[in-house]
Short mmCIF file of C-alpha atoms in Angstrom, two decimals:
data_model
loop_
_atom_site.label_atom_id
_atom_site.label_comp_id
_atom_site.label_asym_id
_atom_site.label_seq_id
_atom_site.Cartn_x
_atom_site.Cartn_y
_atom_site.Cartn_z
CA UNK A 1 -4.38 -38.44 81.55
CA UNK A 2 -2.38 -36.09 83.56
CA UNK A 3 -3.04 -36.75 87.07
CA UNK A 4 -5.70 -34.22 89.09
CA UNK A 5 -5.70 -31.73 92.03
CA UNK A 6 -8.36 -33.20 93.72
CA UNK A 7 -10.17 -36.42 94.48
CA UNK A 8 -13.77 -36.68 95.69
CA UNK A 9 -14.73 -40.08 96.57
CA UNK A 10 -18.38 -39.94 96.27
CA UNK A 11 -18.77 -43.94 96.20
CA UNK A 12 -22.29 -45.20 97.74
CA UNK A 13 -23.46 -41.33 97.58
CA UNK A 14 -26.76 -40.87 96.10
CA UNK A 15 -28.08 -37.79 93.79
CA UNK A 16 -27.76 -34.71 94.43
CA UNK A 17 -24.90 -35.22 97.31
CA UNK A 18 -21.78 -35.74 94.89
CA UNK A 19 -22.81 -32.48 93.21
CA UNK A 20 -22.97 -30.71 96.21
CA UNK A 21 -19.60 -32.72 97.64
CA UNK A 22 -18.27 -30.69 94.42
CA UNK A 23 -19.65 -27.06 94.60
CA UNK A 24 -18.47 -27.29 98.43
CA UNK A 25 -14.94 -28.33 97.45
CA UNK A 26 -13.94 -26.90 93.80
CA UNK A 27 -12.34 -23.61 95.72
CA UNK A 28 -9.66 -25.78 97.12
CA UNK A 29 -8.28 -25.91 93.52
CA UNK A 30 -6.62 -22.98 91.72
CA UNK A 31 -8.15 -21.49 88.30
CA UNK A 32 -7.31 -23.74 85.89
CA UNK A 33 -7.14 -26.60 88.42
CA UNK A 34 -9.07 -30.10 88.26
CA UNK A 35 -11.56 -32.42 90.29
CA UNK A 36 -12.42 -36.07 89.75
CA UNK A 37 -15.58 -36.53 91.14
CA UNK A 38 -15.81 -40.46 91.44
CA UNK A 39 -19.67 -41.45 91.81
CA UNK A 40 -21.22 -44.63 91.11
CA UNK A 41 -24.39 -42.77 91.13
CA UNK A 42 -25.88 -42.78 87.72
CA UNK A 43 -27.19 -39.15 88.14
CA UNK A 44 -23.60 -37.92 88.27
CA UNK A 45 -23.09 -39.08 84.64
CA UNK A 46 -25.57 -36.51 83.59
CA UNK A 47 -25.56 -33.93 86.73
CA UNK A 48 -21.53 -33.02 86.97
CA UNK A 49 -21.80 -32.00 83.16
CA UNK A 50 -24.69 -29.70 83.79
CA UNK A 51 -23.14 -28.57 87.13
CA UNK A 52 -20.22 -27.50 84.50
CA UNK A 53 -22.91 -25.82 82.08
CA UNK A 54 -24.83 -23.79 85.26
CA UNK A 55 -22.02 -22.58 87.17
CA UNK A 56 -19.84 -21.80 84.08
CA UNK A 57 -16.82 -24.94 84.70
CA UNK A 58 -15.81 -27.12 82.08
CA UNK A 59 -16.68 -30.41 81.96
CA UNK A 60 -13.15 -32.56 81.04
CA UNK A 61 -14.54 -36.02 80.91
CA UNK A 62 -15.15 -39.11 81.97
CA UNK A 63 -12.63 -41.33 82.93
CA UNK A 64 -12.48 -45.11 84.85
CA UNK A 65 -11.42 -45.26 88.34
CA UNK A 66 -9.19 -48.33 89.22
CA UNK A 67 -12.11 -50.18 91.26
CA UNK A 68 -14.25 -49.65 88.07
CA UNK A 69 -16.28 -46.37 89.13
CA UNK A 70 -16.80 -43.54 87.12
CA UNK A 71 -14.84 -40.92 87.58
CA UNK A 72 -15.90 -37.08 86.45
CA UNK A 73 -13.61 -34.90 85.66
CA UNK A 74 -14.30 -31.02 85.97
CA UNK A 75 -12.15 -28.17 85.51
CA UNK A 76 -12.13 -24.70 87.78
CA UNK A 77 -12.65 -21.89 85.03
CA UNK A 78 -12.52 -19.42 88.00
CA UNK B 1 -68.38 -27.78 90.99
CA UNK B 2 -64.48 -26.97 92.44
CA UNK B 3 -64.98 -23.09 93.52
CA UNK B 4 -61.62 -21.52 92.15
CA UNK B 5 -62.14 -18.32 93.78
CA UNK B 6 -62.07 -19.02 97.35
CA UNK B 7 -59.19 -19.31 99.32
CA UNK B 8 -56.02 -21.11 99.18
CA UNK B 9 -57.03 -25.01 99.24
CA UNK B 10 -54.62 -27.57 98.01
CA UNK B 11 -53.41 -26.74 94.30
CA UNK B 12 -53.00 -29.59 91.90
CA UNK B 13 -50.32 -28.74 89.53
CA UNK B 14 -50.06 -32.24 87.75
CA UNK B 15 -52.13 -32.17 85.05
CA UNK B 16 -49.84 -33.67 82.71
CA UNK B 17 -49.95 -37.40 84.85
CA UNK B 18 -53.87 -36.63 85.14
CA UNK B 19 -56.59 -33.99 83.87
CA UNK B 20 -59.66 -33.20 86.51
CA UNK B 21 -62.67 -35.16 85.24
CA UNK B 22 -64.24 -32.26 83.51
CA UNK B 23 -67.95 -31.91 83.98
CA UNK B 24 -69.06 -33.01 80.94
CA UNK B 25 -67.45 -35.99 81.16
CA UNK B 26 -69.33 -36.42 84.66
CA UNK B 27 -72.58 -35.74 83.51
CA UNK B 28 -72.08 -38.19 80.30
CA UNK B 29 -70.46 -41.12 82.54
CA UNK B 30 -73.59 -40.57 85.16
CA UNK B 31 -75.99 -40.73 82.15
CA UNK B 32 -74.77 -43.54 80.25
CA UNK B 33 -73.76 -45.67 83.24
CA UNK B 34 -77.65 -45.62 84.12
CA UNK B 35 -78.88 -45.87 81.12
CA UNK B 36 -75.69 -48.53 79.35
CA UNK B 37 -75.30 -52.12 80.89
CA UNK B 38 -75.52 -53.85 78.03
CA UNK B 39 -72.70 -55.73 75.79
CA UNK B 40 -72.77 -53.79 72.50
CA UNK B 41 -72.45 -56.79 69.61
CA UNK B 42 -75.93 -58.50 71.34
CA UNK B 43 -79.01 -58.05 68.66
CA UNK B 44 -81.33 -57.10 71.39
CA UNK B 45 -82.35 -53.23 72.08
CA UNK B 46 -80.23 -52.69 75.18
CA UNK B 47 -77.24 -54.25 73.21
CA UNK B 48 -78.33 -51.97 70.35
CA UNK B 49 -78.62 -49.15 72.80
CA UNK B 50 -74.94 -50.23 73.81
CA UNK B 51 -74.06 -50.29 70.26
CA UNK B 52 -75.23 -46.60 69.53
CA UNK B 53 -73.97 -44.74 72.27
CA UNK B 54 -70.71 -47.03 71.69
CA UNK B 55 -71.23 -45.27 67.99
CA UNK B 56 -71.38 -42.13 69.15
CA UNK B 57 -68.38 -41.96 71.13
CA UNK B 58 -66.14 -43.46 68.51
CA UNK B 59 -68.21 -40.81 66.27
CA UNK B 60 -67.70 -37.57 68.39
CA UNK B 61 -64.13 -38.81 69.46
CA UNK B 62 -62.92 -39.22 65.32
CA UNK B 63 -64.58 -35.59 64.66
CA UNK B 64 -62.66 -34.10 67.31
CA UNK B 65 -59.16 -35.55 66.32
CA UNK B 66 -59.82 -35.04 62.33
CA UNK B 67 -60.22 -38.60 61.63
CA UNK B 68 -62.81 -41.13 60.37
CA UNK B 69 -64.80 -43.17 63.09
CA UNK B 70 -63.56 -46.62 61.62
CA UNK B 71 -60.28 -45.11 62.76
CA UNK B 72 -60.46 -45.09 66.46
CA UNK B 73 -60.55 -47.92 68.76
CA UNK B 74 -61.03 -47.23 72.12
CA UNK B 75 -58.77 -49.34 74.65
CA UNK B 76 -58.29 -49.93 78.28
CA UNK B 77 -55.18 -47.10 78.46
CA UNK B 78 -53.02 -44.76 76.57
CA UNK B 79 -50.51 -47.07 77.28
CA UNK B 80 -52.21 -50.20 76.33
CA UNK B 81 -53.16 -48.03 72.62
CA UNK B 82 -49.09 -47.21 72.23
CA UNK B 83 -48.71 -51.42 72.40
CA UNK B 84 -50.83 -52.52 70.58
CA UNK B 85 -50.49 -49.77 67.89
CA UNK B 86 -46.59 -50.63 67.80
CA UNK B 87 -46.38 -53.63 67.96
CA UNK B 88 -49.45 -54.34 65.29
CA UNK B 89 -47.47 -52.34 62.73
CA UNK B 90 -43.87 -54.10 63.39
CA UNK B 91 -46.34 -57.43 62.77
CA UNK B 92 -48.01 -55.79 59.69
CA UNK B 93 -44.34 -55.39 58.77
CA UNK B 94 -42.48 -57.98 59.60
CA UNK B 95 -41.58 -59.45 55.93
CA UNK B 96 -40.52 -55.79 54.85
CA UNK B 97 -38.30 -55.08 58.00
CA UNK B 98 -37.20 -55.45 61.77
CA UNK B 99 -36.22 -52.41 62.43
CA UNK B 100 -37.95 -49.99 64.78
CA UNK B 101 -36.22 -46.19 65.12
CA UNK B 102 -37.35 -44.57 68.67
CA UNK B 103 -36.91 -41.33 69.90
CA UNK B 104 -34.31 -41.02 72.66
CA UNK B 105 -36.93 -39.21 74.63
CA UNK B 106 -40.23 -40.91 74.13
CA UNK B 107 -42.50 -42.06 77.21
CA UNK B 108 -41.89 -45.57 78.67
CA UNK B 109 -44.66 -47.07 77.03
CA UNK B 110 -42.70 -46.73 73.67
CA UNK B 111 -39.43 -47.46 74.89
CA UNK B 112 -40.79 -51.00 76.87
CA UNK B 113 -42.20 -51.80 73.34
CA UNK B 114 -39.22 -51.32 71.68
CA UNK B 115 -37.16 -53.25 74.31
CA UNK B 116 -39.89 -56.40 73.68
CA UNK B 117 -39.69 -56.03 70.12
CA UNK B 118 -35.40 -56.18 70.82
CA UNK B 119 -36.36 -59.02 73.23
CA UNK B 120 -38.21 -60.86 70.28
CA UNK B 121 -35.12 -60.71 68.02
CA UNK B 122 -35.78 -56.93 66.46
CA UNK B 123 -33.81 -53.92 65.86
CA UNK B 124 -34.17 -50.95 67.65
CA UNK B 125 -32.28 -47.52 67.05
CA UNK B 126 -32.90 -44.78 69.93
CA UNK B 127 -31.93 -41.61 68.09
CA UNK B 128 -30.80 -38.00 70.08
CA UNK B 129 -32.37 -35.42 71.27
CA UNK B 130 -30.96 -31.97 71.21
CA UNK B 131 -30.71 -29.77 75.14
CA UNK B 132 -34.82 -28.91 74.48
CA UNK B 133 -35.63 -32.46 74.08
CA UNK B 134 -36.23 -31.97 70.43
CA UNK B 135 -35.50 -35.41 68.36
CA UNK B 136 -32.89 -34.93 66.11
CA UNK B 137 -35.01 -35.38 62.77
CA UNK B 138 -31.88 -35.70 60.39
CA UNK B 139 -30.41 -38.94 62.27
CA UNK B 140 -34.08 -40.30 62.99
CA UNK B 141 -35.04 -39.38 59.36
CA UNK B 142 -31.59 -41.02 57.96
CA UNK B 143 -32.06 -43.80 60.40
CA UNK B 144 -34.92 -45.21 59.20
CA UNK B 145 -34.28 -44.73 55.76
CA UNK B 146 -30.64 -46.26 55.23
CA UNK B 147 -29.45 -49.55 56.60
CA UNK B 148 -31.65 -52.20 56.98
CA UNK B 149 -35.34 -52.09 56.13
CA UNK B 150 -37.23 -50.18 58.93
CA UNK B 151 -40.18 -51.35 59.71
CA UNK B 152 -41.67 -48.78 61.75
CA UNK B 153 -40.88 -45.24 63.33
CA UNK B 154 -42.28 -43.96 66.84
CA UNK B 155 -42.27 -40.22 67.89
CA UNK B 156 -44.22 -38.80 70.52
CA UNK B 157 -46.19 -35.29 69.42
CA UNK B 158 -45.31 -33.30 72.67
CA UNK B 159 -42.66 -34.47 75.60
CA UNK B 160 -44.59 -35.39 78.58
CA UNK B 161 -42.18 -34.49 80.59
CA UNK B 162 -40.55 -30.87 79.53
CA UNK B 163 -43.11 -30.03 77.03
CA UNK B 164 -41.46 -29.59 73.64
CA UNK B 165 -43.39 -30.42 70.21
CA UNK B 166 -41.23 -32.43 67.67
CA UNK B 167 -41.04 -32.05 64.42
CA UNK B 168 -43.73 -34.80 63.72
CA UNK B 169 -45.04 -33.61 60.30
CA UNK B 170 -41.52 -33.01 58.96
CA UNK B 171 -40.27 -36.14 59.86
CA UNK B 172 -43.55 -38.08 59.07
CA UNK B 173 -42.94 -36.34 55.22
CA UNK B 174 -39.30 -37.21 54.99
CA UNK B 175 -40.40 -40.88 55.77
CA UNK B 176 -41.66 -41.49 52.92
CA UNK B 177 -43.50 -45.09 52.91
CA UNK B 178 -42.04 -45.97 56.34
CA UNK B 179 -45.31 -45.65 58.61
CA UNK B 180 -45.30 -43.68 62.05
CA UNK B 181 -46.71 -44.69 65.48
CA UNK B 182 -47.29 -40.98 66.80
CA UNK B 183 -47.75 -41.01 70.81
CA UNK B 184 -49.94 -38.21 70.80
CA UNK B 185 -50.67 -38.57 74.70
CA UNK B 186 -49.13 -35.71 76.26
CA UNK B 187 -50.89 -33.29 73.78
CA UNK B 188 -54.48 -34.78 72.36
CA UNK B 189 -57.32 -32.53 72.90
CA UNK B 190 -54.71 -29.84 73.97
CA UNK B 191 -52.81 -29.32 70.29
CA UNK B 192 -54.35 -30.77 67.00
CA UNK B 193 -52.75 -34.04 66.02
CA UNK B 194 -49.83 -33.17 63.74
CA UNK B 195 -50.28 -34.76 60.07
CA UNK B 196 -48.32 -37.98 58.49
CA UNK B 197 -48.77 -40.60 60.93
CA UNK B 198 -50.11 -44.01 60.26
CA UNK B 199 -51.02 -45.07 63.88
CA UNK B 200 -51.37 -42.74 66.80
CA UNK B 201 -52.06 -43.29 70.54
CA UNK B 202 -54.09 -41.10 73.08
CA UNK B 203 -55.39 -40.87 76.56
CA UNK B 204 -58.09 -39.94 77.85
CA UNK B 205 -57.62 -39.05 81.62
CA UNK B 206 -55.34 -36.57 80.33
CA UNK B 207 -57.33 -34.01 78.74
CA UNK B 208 -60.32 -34.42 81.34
CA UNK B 209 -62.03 -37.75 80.53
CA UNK B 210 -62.09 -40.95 82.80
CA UNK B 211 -59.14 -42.99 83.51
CA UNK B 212 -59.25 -46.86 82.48
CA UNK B 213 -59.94 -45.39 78.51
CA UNK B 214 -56.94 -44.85 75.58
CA UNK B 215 -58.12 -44.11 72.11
CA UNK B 216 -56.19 -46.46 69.38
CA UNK B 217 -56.13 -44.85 65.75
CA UNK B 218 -55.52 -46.64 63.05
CA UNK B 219 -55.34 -45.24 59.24
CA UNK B 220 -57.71 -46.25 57.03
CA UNK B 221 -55.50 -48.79 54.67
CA UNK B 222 -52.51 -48.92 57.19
CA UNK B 223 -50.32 -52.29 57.47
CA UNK B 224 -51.63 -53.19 60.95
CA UNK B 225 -51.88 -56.61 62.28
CA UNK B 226 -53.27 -57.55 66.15
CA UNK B 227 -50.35 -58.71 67.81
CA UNK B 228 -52.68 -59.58 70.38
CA UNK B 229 -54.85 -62.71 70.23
CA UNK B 230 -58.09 -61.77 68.50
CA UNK B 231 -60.94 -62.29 70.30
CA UNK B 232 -64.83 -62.73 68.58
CA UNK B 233 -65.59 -59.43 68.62
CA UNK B 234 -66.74 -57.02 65.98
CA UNK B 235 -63.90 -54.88 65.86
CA UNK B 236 -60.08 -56.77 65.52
CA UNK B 237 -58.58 -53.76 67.51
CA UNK B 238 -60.64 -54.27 70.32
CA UNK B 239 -59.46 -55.75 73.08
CA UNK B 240 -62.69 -57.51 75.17
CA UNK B 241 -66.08 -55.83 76.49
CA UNK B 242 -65.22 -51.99 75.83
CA UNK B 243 -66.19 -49.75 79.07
CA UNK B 244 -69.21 -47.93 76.83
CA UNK B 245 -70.44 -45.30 79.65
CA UNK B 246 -66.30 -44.38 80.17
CA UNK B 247 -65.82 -44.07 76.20
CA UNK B 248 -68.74 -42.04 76.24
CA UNK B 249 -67.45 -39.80 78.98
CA UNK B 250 -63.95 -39.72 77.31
CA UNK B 251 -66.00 -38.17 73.66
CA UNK B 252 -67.52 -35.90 75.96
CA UNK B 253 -64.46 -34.46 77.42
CA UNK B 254 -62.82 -34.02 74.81
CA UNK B 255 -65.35 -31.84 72.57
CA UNK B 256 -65.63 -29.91 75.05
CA UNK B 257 -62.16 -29.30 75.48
CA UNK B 258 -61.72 -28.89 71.95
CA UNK B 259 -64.25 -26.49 72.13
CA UNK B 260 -62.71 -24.80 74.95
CA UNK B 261 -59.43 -25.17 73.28
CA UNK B 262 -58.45 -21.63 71.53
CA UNK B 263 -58.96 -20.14 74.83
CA UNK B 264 -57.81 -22.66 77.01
CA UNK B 265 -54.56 -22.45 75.37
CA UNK B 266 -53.59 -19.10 75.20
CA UNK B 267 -54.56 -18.64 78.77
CA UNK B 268 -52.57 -21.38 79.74
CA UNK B 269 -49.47 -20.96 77.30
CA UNK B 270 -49.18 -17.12 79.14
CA UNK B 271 -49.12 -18.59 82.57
CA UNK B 272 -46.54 -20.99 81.80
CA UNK B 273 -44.85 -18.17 80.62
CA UNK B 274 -44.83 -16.61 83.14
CA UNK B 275 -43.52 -19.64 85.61
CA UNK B 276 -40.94 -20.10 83.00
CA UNK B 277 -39.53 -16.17 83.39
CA UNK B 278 -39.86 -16.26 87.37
CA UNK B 279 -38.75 -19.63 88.29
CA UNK B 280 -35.52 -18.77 86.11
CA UNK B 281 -34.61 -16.17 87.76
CA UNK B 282 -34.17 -18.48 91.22
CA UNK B 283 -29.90 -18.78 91.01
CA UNK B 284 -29.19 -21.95 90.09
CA UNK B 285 -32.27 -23.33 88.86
CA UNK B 286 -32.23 -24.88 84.99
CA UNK B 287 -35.82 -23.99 83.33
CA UNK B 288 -35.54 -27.00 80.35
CA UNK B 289 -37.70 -27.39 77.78
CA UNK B 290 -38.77 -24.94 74.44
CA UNK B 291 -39.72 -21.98 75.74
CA UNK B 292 -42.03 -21.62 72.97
CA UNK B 293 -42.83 -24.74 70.82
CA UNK B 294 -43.78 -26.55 73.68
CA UNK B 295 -47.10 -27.82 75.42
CA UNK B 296 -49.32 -25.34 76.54
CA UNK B 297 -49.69 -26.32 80.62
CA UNK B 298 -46.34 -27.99 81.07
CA UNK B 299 -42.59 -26.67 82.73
CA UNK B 300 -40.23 -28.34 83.81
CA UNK B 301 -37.31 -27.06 85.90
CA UNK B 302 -34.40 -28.68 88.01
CA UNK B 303 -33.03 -27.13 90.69
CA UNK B 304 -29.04 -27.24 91.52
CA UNK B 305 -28.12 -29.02 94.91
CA UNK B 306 -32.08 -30.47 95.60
CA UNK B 307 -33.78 -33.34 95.23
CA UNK B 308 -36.74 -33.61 93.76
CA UNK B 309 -38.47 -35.55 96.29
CA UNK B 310 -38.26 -33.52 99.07
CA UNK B 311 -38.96 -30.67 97.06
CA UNK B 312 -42.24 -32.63 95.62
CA UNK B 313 -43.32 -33.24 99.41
CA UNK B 314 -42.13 -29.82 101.17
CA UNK B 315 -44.43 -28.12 98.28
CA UNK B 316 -46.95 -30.45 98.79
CA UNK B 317 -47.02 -29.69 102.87
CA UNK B 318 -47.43 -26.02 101.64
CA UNK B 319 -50.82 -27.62 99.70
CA UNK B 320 -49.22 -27.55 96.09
CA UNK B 321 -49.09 -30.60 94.00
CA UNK B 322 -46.54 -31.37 91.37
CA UNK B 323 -44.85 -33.81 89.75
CA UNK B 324 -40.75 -35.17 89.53
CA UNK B 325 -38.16 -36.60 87.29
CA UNK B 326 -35.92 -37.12 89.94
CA UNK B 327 -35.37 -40.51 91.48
CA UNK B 328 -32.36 -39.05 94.34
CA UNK B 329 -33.53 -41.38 97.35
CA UNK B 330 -33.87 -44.23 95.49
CA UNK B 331 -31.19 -46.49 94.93
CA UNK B 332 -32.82 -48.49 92.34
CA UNK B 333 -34.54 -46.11 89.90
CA UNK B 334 -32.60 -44.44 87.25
CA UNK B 335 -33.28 -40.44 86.60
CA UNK B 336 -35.61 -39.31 84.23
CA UNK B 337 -34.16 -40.75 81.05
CA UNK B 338 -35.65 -37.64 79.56
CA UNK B 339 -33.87 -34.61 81.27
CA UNK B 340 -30.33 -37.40 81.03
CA UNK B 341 -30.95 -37.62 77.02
CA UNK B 342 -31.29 -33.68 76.96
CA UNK B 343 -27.98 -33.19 79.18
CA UNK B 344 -30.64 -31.70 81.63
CA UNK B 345 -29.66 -31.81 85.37
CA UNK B 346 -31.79 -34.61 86.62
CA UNK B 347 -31.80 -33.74 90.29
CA UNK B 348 -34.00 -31.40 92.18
CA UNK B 349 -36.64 -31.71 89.25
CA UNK B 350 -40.07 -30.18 89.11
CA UNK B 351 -42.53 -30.84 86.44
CA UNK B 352 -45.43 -27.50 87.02
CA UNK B 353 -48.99 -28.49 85.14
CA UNK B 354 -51.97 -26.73 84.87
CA UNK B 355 -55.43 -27.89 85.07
CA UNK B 356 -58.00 -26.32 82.72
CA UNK B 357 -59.00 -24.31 85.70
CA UNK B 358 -55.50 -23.43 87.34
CA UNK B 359 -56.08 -19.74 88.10
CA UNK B 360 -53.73 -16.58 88.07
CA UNK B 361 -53.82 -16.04 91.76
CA UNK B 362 -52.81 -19.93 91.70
CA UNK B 363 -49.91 -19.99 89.72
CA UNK B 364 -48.65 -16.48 91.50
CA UNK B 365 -48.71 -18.33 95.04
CA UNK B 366 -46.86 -21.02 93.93
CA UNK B 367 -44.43 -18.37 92.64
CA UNK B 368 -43.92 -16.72 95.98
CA UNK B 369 -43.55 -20.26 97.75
CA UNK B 370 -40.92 -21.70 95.44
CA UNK B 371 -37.71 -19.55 96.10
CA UNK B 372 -38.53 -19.76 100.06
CA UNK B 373 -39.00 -23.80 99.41
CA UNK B 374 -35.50 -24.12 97.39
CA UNK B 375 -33.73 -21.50 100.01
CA UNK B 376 -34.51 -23.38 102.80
CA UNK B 377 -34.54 -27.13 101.36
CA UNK B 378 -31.03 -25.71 100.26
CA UNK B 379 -29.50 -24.39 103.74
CA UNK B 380 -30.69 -27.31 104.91
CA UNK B 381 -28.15 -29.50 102.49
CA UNK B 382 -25.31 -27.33 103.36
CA UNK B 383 -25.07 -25.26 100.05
CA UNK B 384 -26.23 -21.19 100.58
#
């Protein structure tokens, strides 16, 4: 996995907050550029792909951070 | 009698976790808990007086759902019927199969009965649903029909949580000989019971009769055996001294609402409409749910950035009542398993029902309050 632009550690952060960490913070990447949103809130699994889906990003995937926490991995369409 | 006209009171908007006790239902539970004390198997006239009105209810409550009396068992809860309806068919089918194939989006009720019947050594297949919370009927159909021997099939007739019918009678047909539990709690006395099931759950606090009374309907002929211990009584399905004044209340809700029902409906199904085309049109807010094969009295919506319960309590300061999927402040309860199987955001959920007597003027102050609510629940989280 090619490494990304950003990292948002989110860890201990309950729903909605690690959404909202990534609305405040996805301008700080270029179009094109990528966030890892790394949550151990279960909402995130289903809340950073729908955040994709409403504000028109696309959802790359999940991936394993090294502690074990899931990381989310969005891409800035614009 | 609740005088809809006056000014604004408190609104309750949660219909779908519990139905006003409609008047009918008053006046029967006054009536029979006067005139009832009796157990209904004694041979004496008050337990023969017990026994008729007992009669009746199962009578009036089989006519209303298009089924025969012998049918319907009344039981302490809508949850208690989904239990014991389950788990007698996976015991009327245990030599044929262990395998029970679940919805991905069915209430808990079904899903803790599927996780005992794992817990006791069965299968259990959760199968999909798509972003409307329809079950995908292909994989549930194919699911129970290849592989190992299923030996039963659960599907709930409306989602009580975003509204959307599923495709009950299709899937029930496609099933050939494998029998269905329908859950049938979100939608009895609202909708009709879709056809094909073999067992089928209701409730009757939720379409205006007493609390503490589920309705347990078993096919004439089905493979149904009491999982429970079987106690003396007439009736195997039964479960102990029935509440008779309650069951009678319960009948009498629900032919009136039945009655009611034509207009009831297409009142309702309008002003859900017309939450569903307003509340959209708040930025960032996800309205989820069939827009049109859905429950009459039910939306659901989740908005971006919120959570749900501070949205749930700030609307209920303003005197509206609803209901949430969201479990943000908690660190121990999981979201809505619902909205997470449909890929719905699960934070900053609202679930919107109406009572039988939720008016116009109602539903359009709610609709002025909620974009002021979510603006200012949403400055206040940074995000504007």
């Amino acid at each position: 996995m090619t490494p990304v632009d950003l990292v948002l550690d989110c860890r201990g952060l309950l729903c909605p907050v690690p959404v909202i960490r990534l609305a405040q913070r996805i301008a700080e990447v270029p179009a094109g550029g990528t966030v890892a949103v790394e949550a151990d809130d279960v909402a995130a699994a289903t809340d950073v792909p729908a955040w994709c889906r409403m504000r028109g990003h696309e959802y790359v995937g999940a991936v394993t951070a090294q502690d074990g926490t899931p990381s989310y991995v969005v891409r800035r369409v614009a | 009698m609740a005088d809809d006209t006056g000014p604004a009171g408190p609104t309750y908007l949660d219909a779908a976790s519990s139905e006003p006790l409609h008047p009918a239902a008053r006046e029967a539970l006054h009536a029979a808990a006067d005139a009832v004390h009796a157990d209904p198997r004694r041979g004496h006239r008050a337990g023969r007086e017990a026994r008729l009105v007992l009669d009746n209810a199962r009578a009036a409550t089989a006519q209303c759902l298009g089924v025969r009396p012998d049918e319907v068992t009344f039981t302490p809860s809508g949850t208690h019927a989904v239990h014991l309806g389950l788990l007698g068919l996976l015991r009327g089918r245990a030599r044929v199969g262990g395998r029970l194939v679940v919805g991905a989006a069915e209430h808990s009720a079904v899903l803790n009965t599927a996780r005992w019947h794992e817990d006791a050594g069965g299968e259990v297949v959760e199968v999909g649903v798509d972003r409307t919370g329809r079950v995908d009927a292909d994989a549930l159909v194919a699911a129970a029909t290849q592989g190992p021997p299923t030996a039963a099939v659960a599907l709930q007739s409306a989602n009580h949580e975003v509204g959307t019918v599923q495709p009950v009678a299709e899937v029930a047909r496609r099933l050939g000989d494998v029998p269905l539990l329908l859950d049938a709690c979100a939608s009895a006395g609202r909708l009709a019971l879709p056809e094909g099931w073999t067992v089928a759950a209701a409730s009757a606090h939720k379409w205006g009769g007493p609390a503490g009374i589920g309705v347990l309907l078993v096919r004439k002929g089905a493979r149904w055996r009491a999982p429970y211990p079987v106690d003396d009584r007439a009736e195997e399905r039964s479960t102990g001294f029935e509440n008779v004044p309650a069951a009678l209340a319960a009948a009498a809700a629900l032919q009136a609402v039945v009655a009611e029902r034509a207009e009831t409906v297409t009142r309702q199904h309008a002003l859900v409409a017309r939450i569903r085309d307003a509340v959209a049109r708040i930025p960032d807010v996800d309205v989820v749910g069939d827009p049109e094969e859905r429950l009459p009295h039910l939306v659901t919506f989740s908005c971006l950035y919120l959570d749900g319960e501070s949205l749930v309590t700030e609307l209920d300061r303003l005197g509206f009542a609803v209901a949430s999927g969201s479990a943000c402040t908690s660190s121990v309860l999981e979201p809505s398993h619902v909205l997470a199987a449909m890929g719905a955001l699960t934070h900053g959920n609202v679930r919107v029902s109406l009572t039988r007597a939720t008016t116009e003027a109602e539903v359009e102050r709610f609709l002025t309050a909620l974009p002021e609510v979510v603006a200012r629940l949403r400055a206040q989280a940074g995000i504007g």
